[in-house]
Tab-separated table of C-alpha atoms in Angstrom:
chain	number	residue	atom	x	y	z
A	837	MET	CA	77.728	-94.145	-3.176
A	838	ILE	CA	74.281	-95.397	-2.966
A	839	LYS	CA	73.094	-94.723	-6.883
A	840	GLU	CA	68.937	-94.758	-6.131
A	841	THR	CA	67.455	-94.824	-2.869
A	842	ILE	CA	63.025	-94.442	-2.167
A	843	VAL	CA	62.255	-92.215	1.020
A	844	GLU	CA	59.908	-90.926	2.718
A	845	GLY	CA	59.266	-87.737	4.537
A	846	PRO	CA	56.213	-85.833	6.200
A	847	SER	CA	56.771	-83.022	2.933
A	848	VAL	CA	58.599	-83.665	-0.034
A	849	PRO	CA	61.383	-80.998	0.897
A	850	GLU	CA	61.752	-83.232	4.079
A	851	ALA	CA	62.091	-86.785	2.405
A	852	LEU	CA	63.970	-85.504	0.194
A	853	ASP	CA	66.629	-83.535	2.326
A	854	ALA	CA	66.978	-87.481	3.657
A	855	ALA	CA	67.380	-90.051	1.041
A	856	LEU	CA	70.150	-87.281	0.072
A	857	GLU	CA	71.796	-87.778	2.976
A	858	GLU	CA	71.827	-90.554	2.631
A	859	MET	CA	73.560	-90.810	-0.315
A	860	GLY	CA	76.127	-88.810	0.740
A	861	VAL	CA	75.621	-86.255	-1.903
A	862	GLN	CA	74.162	-83.160	-3.281
A	863	GLN	CA	71.455	-82.482	-4.712
A	864	ASP	CA	72.393	-80.902	-8.042
A	865	ALA	CA	74.365	-84.853	-7.804
A	866	VAL	CA	70.337	-86.447	-8.725
A	867	GLU	CA	67.225	-86.123	-10.271
A	868	TYR	CA	63.885	-87.007	-8.015
A	869	GLU	CA	60.783	-88.489	-8.351
A	870	VAL	CA	57.899	-87.598	-6.641
A	871	LEU	CA	56.115	-90.555	-5.275
A	872	GLU	CA	53.417	-89.409	-2.921
A	873	GLY	CA	53.150	-85.951	-2.652
A	874	GLY	CA	52.245	-86.601	0.968
A	875	GLY	CA	49.358	-84.035	2.831
A	876	LYS	CA	46.561	-85.022	3.684
A	877	GLY	CA	44.736	-87.975	4.304
A	878	LEU	CA	41.849	-89.758	5.228
A	879	PHE	CA	39.928	-87.477	7.884
A	880	GLY	CA	42.036	-85.091	8.357
A	881	ALA	CA	45.171	-87.887	8.912
A	882	SER	CA	49.448	-86.618	7.670
A	883	LYS	CA	50.126	-88.333	4.685
A	884	ALA	CA	53.666	-89.327	4.279
A	885	ALA	CA	55.472	-87.946	1.058
A	886	LYS	CA	57.611	-90.662	-0.594
A	887	VAL	CA	60.328	-90.053	-2.814
A	888	ARG	CA	62.785	-91.642	-5.434
A	889	VAL	CA	65.875	-90.533	-6.028
A	890	TRP	CA	68.963	-91.906	-8.088
A	891	ILE	CA	72.004	-90.534	-8.322
A	892	LYS	CA	72.430	-88.512	-13.053
A	893	ALA	CA	74.226	-89.935	-15.626
A	894	GLY	CA	78.374	-89.199	-15.844
A	895	TYR	CA	78.014	-87.669	-11.941
A	896	VAL	CA	80.992	-88.361	-9.650
A	897	ALA	CA	81.987	-87.268	-6.443
A	898	PRO	CA	84.551	-84.353	-5.691
A	899	GLY	CA	87.426	-85.376	-3.737
A	900	ALA	CA	86.491	-89.077	-3.924
A	901	VAL	CA	90.150	-90.907	-2.751
A	902	GLU	CA	91.017	-94.285	-0.424
A	903	PRO	CA	89.556	-94.517	2.996
A	904	ASP	CA	91.769	-93.335	5.729
A	905	VAL	CA	91.129	-95.666	8.185
A	906	ASP	CA	92.933	-93.256	10.856
A	907	ASP	CA	90.076	-91.425	11.451
A	908	GLU	CA	92.045	-88.845	15.159
A	909	ASP	CA	91.311	-86.567	13.189
A	910	ASP	CA	87.524	-86.281	13.710
A	911	LEU	CA	87.543	-87.973	16.918
A	912	GLU	CA	89.691	-84.955	18.604
A	913	ASP	CA	88.205	-82.768	20.255
A	914	ASP	CA	87.705	-80.020	17.568
A	915	THR	CA	86.363	-77.037	20.525
A	916	LEU	CA	90.348	-77.692	21.921
A	917	VAL	CA	92.350	-75.178	19.615
A	918	ASN	CA	95.411	-75.559	19.863
A	919	HIS	CA	97.917	-73.110	20.863
A	920	ALA	CA	102.212	-73.561	21.247
A	921	GLY	CA	103.042	-73.314	25.374
A	922	TYR	CA	99.151	-73.475	26.766
A	923	ASP	CA	98.719	-75.777	28.395
A	924	ALA	CA	95.118	-77.884	28.139
A	925	VAL	CA	92.683	-77.633	31.128
A	926	SER	CA	89.174	-79.207	32.453
A	927	PRO	CA	86.672	-77.507	34.150
A	928	SER	CA	86.695	-79.637	37.419
A	929	ASP	CA	90.043	-78.078	37.982
A	930	LEU	CA	89.129	-75.153	38.164
A	931	THR	CA	87.041	-72.939	40.746
A	932	ASP	CA	83.490	-71.066	40.021
A	933	GLU	CA	85.281	-67.966	40.082
A	934	GLU	CA	87.813	-68.649	37.546
A	935	LEU	CA	84.762	-70.985	35.031
A	936	ASP	CA	82.411	-67.332	35.812
A	937	ALA	CA	86.303	-65.373	33.880
A	938	ILE	CA	86.594	-67.954	31.210
A	939	ALA	CA	82.834	-67.124	30.338
A	940	ASP	CA	82.999	-63.801	30.434
A	941	GLU	CA	85.929	-63.526	29.078
A	942	ALA	CA	84.169	-66.463	25.533
A	943	VAL	CA	81.064	-63.426	25.795
A	944	ASN	CA	83.667	-60.822	25.553
A	945	VAL	CA	84.895	-61.770	22.191
A	946	ILE	CA	81.979	-63.179	20.871
A	947	ASN	CA	80.487	-59.499	21.140
A	948	SER	CA	83.948	-58.289	19.937
A	949	ILE	CA	83.438	-59.936	16.997
A	950	LEU	CA	79.617	-59.023	16.503
A	951	GLY	CA	79.299	-55.784	17.557
A	952	PRO	CA	80.407	-54.339	14.582
A	953	LEU	CA	78.572	-56.501	12.730
A	954	GLY	CA	76.485	-54.065	13.672
A	955	ILE	CA	74.767	-57.892	14.692
A	956	GLU	CA	71.905	-57.498	18.046
A	957	SER	CA	71.524	-60.952	20.394
A	958	GLU	CA	71.984	-62.158	23.478
A	959	ILE	CA	74.766	-64.855	25.251
A	960	GLU	CA	73.251	-67.699	27.473
A	961	GLU	CA	75.557	-69.418	29.058
A	962	TYR	CA	75.693	-73.473	30.483
A	963	GLU	CA	77.526	-75.937	31.581
A	964	GLY	CA	77.501	-79.062	28.399
A	965	ASP	CA	77.684	-82.593	28.884
A	966	GLU	CA	81.081	-82.888	29.360
A	967	ASN	CA	82.402	-79.493	31.099
A	968	GLU	CA	82.109	-77.292	28.756
A	969	ILE	CA	81.151	-74.171	28.373
A	970	ILE	CA	78.667	-73.828	25.199
A	971	MET	CA	78.229	-69.921	24.900
A	972	ASP	CA	74.984	-69.857	23.083
A	973	ILE	CA	74.077	-67.336	20.750
A	974	VAL	CA	69.953	-66.504	20.592
A	975	GLY	CA	68.632	-63.131	18.923
A	976	GLU	CA	65.950	-62.655	15.250
A	977	ASP	CA	67.748	-63.575	11.893
A	978	LEU	CA	71.729	-65.366	13.057
A	979	GLY	CA	70.749	-68.096	10.162
A	980	ILE	CA	73.949	-65.476	8.754
A	981	LEU	CA	76.204	-67.108	11.818
A	982	ILE	CA	75.563	-70.827	11.195
A	983	GLY	CA	76.036	-69.894	7.148
A	984	ARG	CA	75.450	-74.078	4.828
A	985	HIS	CA	75.724	-76.836	7.072
A	986	GLY	CA	77.226	-75.003	10.395
A	987	ARG	CA	80.549	-73.780	8.142
A	988	THR	CA	80.599	-69.974	9.665
A	989	LEU	CA	79.228	-71.237	13.040
A	990	ASP	CA	82.680	-74.270	12.987
A	991	ALA	CA	84.660	-71.318	12.006
A	992	LEU	CA	83.054	-68.815	14.441
A	993	GLN	CA	83.448	-71.328	17.402
A	994	ILE	CA	87.598	-71.264	16.165
A	995	LEU	CA	87.584	-67.549	16.445
A	996	VAL	CA	86.193	-67.898	19.704
A	997	SER	CA	88.552	-70.711	20.723
A	998	ALA	CA	91.795	-68.844	19.315
A	999	ILE	CA	90.912	-65.586	20.810
A	1000	THR	CA	89.642	-66.904	24.314
A	1001	ASN	CA	92.351	-69.393	24.600
A	1002	ARG	CA	95.080	-67.068	24.325
A	1003	ARG	CA	93.700	-64.133	26.854
A	1004	ILE	CA	93.596	-66.867	29.507
A	1005	GLU	CA	96.817	-67.718	28.386
A	1006	ARG	CA	95.595	-71.691	28.865
A	1007	ARG	CA	93.536	-74.150	26.392
A	1008	PHE	CA	89.591	-74.469	27.451
A	1009	PRO	CA	86.800	-76.389	25.508
A	1010	ILE	CA	84.093	-73.651	24.124
A	1011	VAL	CA	81.316	-74.038	22.319
A	1012	VAL	CA	80.052	-71.670	20.332
A	1013	ASP	CA	76.459	-72.627	19.319
A	1014	VAL	CA	73.548	-70.080	17.379
A	1015	SER	CA	70.693	-70.726	19.205
A	1016	GLY	CA	71.219	-73.949	19.775
A	1017	TYR	CA	71.494	-75.428	15.860
A	1018	ARG	CA	74.321	-77.080	17.061
A	1019	TYR	CA	71.482	-79.830	19.731
A	1020	ARG	CA	69.859	-79.029	16.710
A	1021	ARG	CA	72.030	-81.231	14.565
A	1022	ARG	CA	73.475	-83.580	16.346
A	1023	LEU	CA	69.955	-84.920	16.322
A	1024	LYS	CA	69.823	-85.458	13.456
A	1025	LEU	CA	73.035	-86.673	12.633
A	1026	GLU	CA	72.580	-89.318	15.328
A	1027	GLU	CA	69.080	-90.448	13.307
A	1028	ILE	CA	71.372	-89.928	10.000
A	1029	ALA	CA	74.160	-92.150	11.935
A	1030	ARG	CA	71.866	-95.242	12.874
A	1031	ARG	CA	69.666	-95.522	9.370
A	1032	ALA	CA	73.246	-95.803	8.063
A	1033	ALA	CA	74.467	-97.990	10.368
A	1034	ASP	CA	70.908	-100.387	9.505
A	1035	ARG	CA	71.937	-100.251	6.196
A	1036	VAL	CA	74.896	-101.416	6.041
A	1037	ALA	CA	73.819	-104.271	8.345
A	1038	ARG	CA	70.967	-105.424	6.121
A	1039	GLN	CA	73.240	-104.436	2.293
A	1040	GLY	CA	76.562	-105.144	3.809
A	1041	ARG	CA	77.473	-102.577	1.700
A	1042	PRO	CA	80.086	-99.375	2.624
A	1043	VAL	CA	77.534	-96.361	2.651
A	1044	GLU	CA	79.648	-92.794	1.848
A	1045	LEU	CA	77.326	-89.729	4.063
A	1046	ARG	CA	77.760	-86.786	2.418
A	1047	PRO	CA	80.842	-83.822	3.072
A	1048	MET	CA	80.772	-83.011	6.847
A	1049	THR	CA	82.199	-80.253	8.866
A	1050	SER	CA	84.141	-81.811	11.445
A	1051	PHE	CA	81.966	-81.402	14.484
A	1052	GLU	CA	79.536	-83.559	12.420
A	1053	ARG	CA	82.512	-86.037	11.577
A	1054	LYS	CA	83.132	-86.004	14.811
A	1055	VAL	CA	79.340	-87.104	16.067
A	1056	ILE	CA	78.698	-89.378	13.495
A	1057	HIS	CA	82.377	-91.718	13.929
A	1058	MET	CA	81.313	-91.476	17.876
A	1059	VAL	CA	77.918	-92.117	18.164
A	1060	LEU	CA	79.015	-96.099	16.003
A	1061	ARG	CA	82.078	-96.771	17.415
A	1062	ASN	CA	80.580	-99.269	19.942
A	1063	ASP	CA	77.631	-101.244	17.492
A	1064	ARG	CA	79.831	-104.404	16.155
A	1065	ARG	CA	78.362	-103.855	12.889
A	1066	ILE	CA	80.322	-102.026	11.200
A	1067	THR	CA	83.293	-99.329	10.757
A	1068	THR	CA	83.658	-96.119	9.876
A	1069	ALA	CA	86.486	-94.116	8.178
A	1070	SER	CA	86.365	-90.684	6.946
A	1071	GLN	CA	87.326	-90.325	3.622
A	1072	GLY	CA	88.802	-87.030	0.568
A	1073	GLU	CA	90.100	-83.746	1.566
A	1074	GLU	CA	88.149	-80.442	3.065
A	1075	PRO	CA	85.500	-78.928	2.326
A	1076	PHE	CA	84.658	-82.748	0.983
A	1077	ARG	CA	86.089	-85.219	3.831
A	1078	GLN	CA	83.477	-87.916	4.968
A	1079	VAL	CA	82.591	-90.207	7.005
A	1080	VAL	CA	81.888	-93.433	5.500
A	1081	VAL	CA	80.113	-96.797	7.220
A	1082	HIS	CA	81.780	-100.243	6.153
A	1083	PRO	CA	80.510	-103.267	7.068
A	1084	LYS	CA	82.360	-105.120	9.038
């Protein structure tokens, strides 16, 4: 675990958030000092904020265990919910009419969940990079569907996938998103992964990232799987399971 770091960002909160990501801890585990507050500099140019962050004395990381080098659980496609007796089907094996029918069923499932909650939204459907169907829920004030670090959204996806797959009697990749959250989160995770890999390669010491959901861990593993300087492994138990980046 990184004990202390200095990080810059567009603002103090963003610099602090980047430091927490790099150190792999939550804010209640650290103390910090604002070295530069950021804002407007000479001639109106923006100045970066800078913070020094360190682990509180006596802090013990929760749920820490020896690294588990077998990360197949994180690399598996968690958009597929395993139902006994249902065969997995690839989008390429289906006609456009069959794909539309699956998407319509997923929309019905989402509406049946959100309707009783009084949540007004629209659902945009499109095909993902891996041929999965992405159901993007859009509307006002939908943060409640995302939750802290996307955990509520992950639970919603599992529920929607389970019900939809049961109704169509097949296992089909369905991704539930909220206002493009997963896309934005993926971009940030890719940046975190590369920054951690560079730090490990430079310092020759492992870096523990903060606890993440299975979706987030999968992104980290996938981004770094071809980086010959480092290896990745997961450790801990849910909800404290985290990725550790090791030097080779």
